[in-house]
Amino acid sequence: MRPLVHPAIEEVTVEAILHALSDPVRVAIFAEIVGQECTQKCSSFVPVGGEAIPKSTLSQHFRVLREAGLIRGERRGVEMHNVSRYVEVDQMYPGLLAAIGQAHTLQVGRAAKAAKKSGKKTK
């Protein structure tokens, strides 16, 4: 089993954060982890936004978030538990994650409103 990569906070770059959070599934996963006070198992994210996500795809999303420095993962038996590094990242780049989170919330709200108007389901 390969060791998990967790960059030191000094190695976390804005570009890596923006890349990691450029995918709507990763933003949803990160928001969920930030919103919880305890570690989150990867398996609890199999349905993201009401859609089933294959475990292999989820593993890739978690790897990107971990290597960007946004989460810390820990193996516990056969499960991977994840915790947010929001506080550390916010100390390094004050307000960045909050701004991205607010923009994502606005985007999701607008998409839901537009879908409701047209009678379509949102992702």
Tab-separated table of C-alpha atoms in Angstrom:
chain	number	residue	atom	x	y	z
A	1	MET	CA	0.000	0.000	0.000
A	2	ARG	CA	1.409	3.382	-1.001
A	3	PRO	CA	1.879	6.034	1.687
A	4	LEU	CA	-0.548	8.962	1.683
A	5	VAL	CA	0.789	12.308	0.503
A	6	HIS	CA	0.026	15.232	2.810
A	7	PRO	CA	1.933	18.366	1.869
A	8	ALA	CA	3.251	20.600	4.616
A	9	ILE	CA	1.111	23.721	4.908
A	10	GLU	CA	4.027	25.788	3.547
A	11	GLU	CA	3.906	23.687	0.363
A	12	VAL	CA	0.178	24.244	-0.276
A	13	THR	CA	-0.300	26.517	-3.287
A	14	VAL	CA	-3.240	28.590	-4.447
A	15	GLU	CA	-3.019	26.869	-7.834
A	16	ALA	CA	-3.371	23.416	-6.241
A	17	ILE	CA	-6.356	24.595	-4.182
A	18	LEU	CA	-8.067	26.132	-7.214
A	19	HIS	CA	-7.429	23.004	-9.279
A	20	ALA	CA	-8.769	20.719	-6.534
A	21	LEU	CA	-11.900	22.812	-6.099
A	22	SER	CA	-12.516	23.263	-9.833
A	23	ASP	CA	-14.551	20.056	-9.919
A	24	PRO	CA	-18.131	20.232	-8.567
A	25	VAL	CA	-17.895	16.783	-6.975
A	26	ARG	CA	-14.693	17.712	-5.117
A	27	VAL	CA	-16.237	20.990	-3.942
A	28	ALA	CA	-19.241	19.048	-2.614
A	29	ILE	CA	-16.988	16.517	-0.869
A	30	PHE	CA	-14.807	19.239	0.662
A	31	ALA	CA	-17.839	21.253	1.811
A	32	GLU	CA	-19.269	18.157	3.481
A	33	ILE	CA	-15.990	17.406	5.261
A	34	VAL	CA	-15.634	21.021	6.418
A	35	GLY	CA	-19.219	20.980	7.702
A	36	GLN	CA	-18.597	17.969	9.938
A	37	GLU	CA	-16.766	18.089	13.242
A	38	CYS	CA	-15.601	14.482	13.028
A	39	THR	CA	-13.683	12.537	10.420
A	40	GLN	CA	-15.619	11.361	7.384
A	41	LYS	CA	-15.221	7.917	5.826
A	42	CYS	CA	-14.731	7.852	2.077
A	43	SER	CA	-17.543	5.317	1.775
A	44	SER	CA	-20.042	7.835	3.166
A	45	PHE	CA	-19.627	9.845	-0.064
A	46	VAL	CA	-20.678	7.156	-2.536
A	47	PRO	CA	-23.804	9.195	-3.371
A	48	VAL	CA	-22.696	12.807	-3.975
A	49	GLY	CA	-25.417	15.275	-4.839
A	50	GLY	CA	-27.901	12.435	-5.238
A	51	GLU	CA	-25.781	10.652	-7.850
A	52	ALA	CA	-23.876	7.413	-7.338
A	53	ILE	CA	-20.141	7.923	-7.752
A	54	PRO	CA	-17.940	4.863	-8.415
A	55	LYS	CA	-15.492	4.151	-5.585
A	56	SER	CA	-12.511	4.405	-7.935
A	57	THR	CA	-13.608	7.897	-8.990
A	58	LEU	CA	-14.113	8.901	-5.361
A	59	SER	CA	-10.613	7.684	-4.539
A	60	GLN	CA	-9.235	9.937	-7.253
A	61	HIS	CA	-11.188	12.936	-5.935
A	62	PHE	CA	-9.945	12.336	-2.391
A	63	ARG	CA	-6.362	12.014	-3.655
A	64	VAL	CA	-6.589	15.376	-5.428
A	65	LEU	CA	-8.044	17.055	-2.317
A	66	ARG	CA	-5.392	15.445	-0.108
A	67	GLU	CA	-2.463	16.316	-2.372
A	68	ALA	CA	-3.730	19.911	-2.647
A	69	GLY	CA	-3.495	20.123	1.149
A	70	LEU	CA	-7.232	20.556	1.736
A	71	ILE	CA	-7.837	17.346	3.686
A	72	ARG	CA	-5.842	14.910	5.775
A	73	GLY	CA	-6.557	11.213	5.314
A	74	GLU	CA	-5.873	8.390	7.731
A	75	ARG	CA	-6.258	4.668	7.131
A	76	ARG	CA	-8.231	2.845	9.806
A	77	GLY	CA	-8.361	-0.798	8.888
A	78	VAL	CA	-9.862	-0.986	5.423
A	79	GLU	CA	-11.468	2.450	5.637
A	80	MET	CA	-10.021	5.860	4.947
A	81	HIS	CA	-11.059	8.659	7.299
A	82	ASN	CA	-10.721	12.286	6.218
A	83	VAL	CA	-10.584	15.538	8.111
A	84	SER	CA	-10.502	19.104	6.812
A	85	ARG	CA	-7.363	21.255	6.923
A	86	TYR	CA	-9.547	24.367	6.517
A	87	VAL	CA	-8.115	26.184	9.547
A	88	GLU	CA	-4.504	25.599	8.457
A	89	VAL	CA	-5.205	26.686	4.876
A	90	ASP	CA	-7.193	29.719	6.046
A	91	GLN	CA	-4.244	30.843	8.166
A	92	MET	CA	-1.992	30.555	5.116
A	93	TYR	CA	-4.467	32.180	2.671
A	94	PRO	CA	-7.013	34.146	4.732
A	95	GLY	CA	-10.481	34.232	3.186
A	96	LEU	CA	-9.660	32.146	0.091
A	97	LEU	CA	-11.671	29.061	1.021
A	98	ALA	CA	-14.559	31.126	2.383
A	99	ALA	CA	-14.768	33.061	-0.900
A	100	ILE	CA	-14.702	29.865	-2.966
A	101	GLY	CA	-17.350	28.296	-0.709
A	102	GLN	CA	-19.625	31.330	-0.977
A	103	ALA	CA	-19.249	31.420	-4.764
A	104	HIS	CA	-20.066	27.708	-4.964
A	105	THR	CA	-23.160	28.174	-2.790
A	106	LEU	CA	-24.356	31.004	-5.052
A	107	GLN	CA	-23.743	28.911	-8.154
A	108	VAL	CA	-25.643	25.915	-6.774
A	109	GLY	CA	-28.515	28.185	-5.709
A	110	ARG	CA	-28.738	29.779	-9.134
A	111	ALA	CA	-28.623	26.389	-10.861
A	112	ALA	CA	-31.396	25.064	-8.597
A	113	LYS	CA	-33.505	28.153	-9.246
A	114	ALA	CA	-33.012	27.863	-13.005
A	115	ALA	CA	-33.813	24.144	-12.937
A	116	LYS	CA	-36.944	24.756	-10.905
A	117	LYS	CA	-38.023	27.382	-13.400
A	118	SER	CA	-37.523	25.030	-16.326
A	119	GLY	CA	-38.830	21.958	-14.494
A	120	LYS	CA	-35.510	20.059	-14.670
A	121	LYS	CA	-33.650	18.256	-11.898
A	122	THR	CA	-30.350	19.693	-10.657
A	123	LYS	CA	-27.198	17.700	-10.117
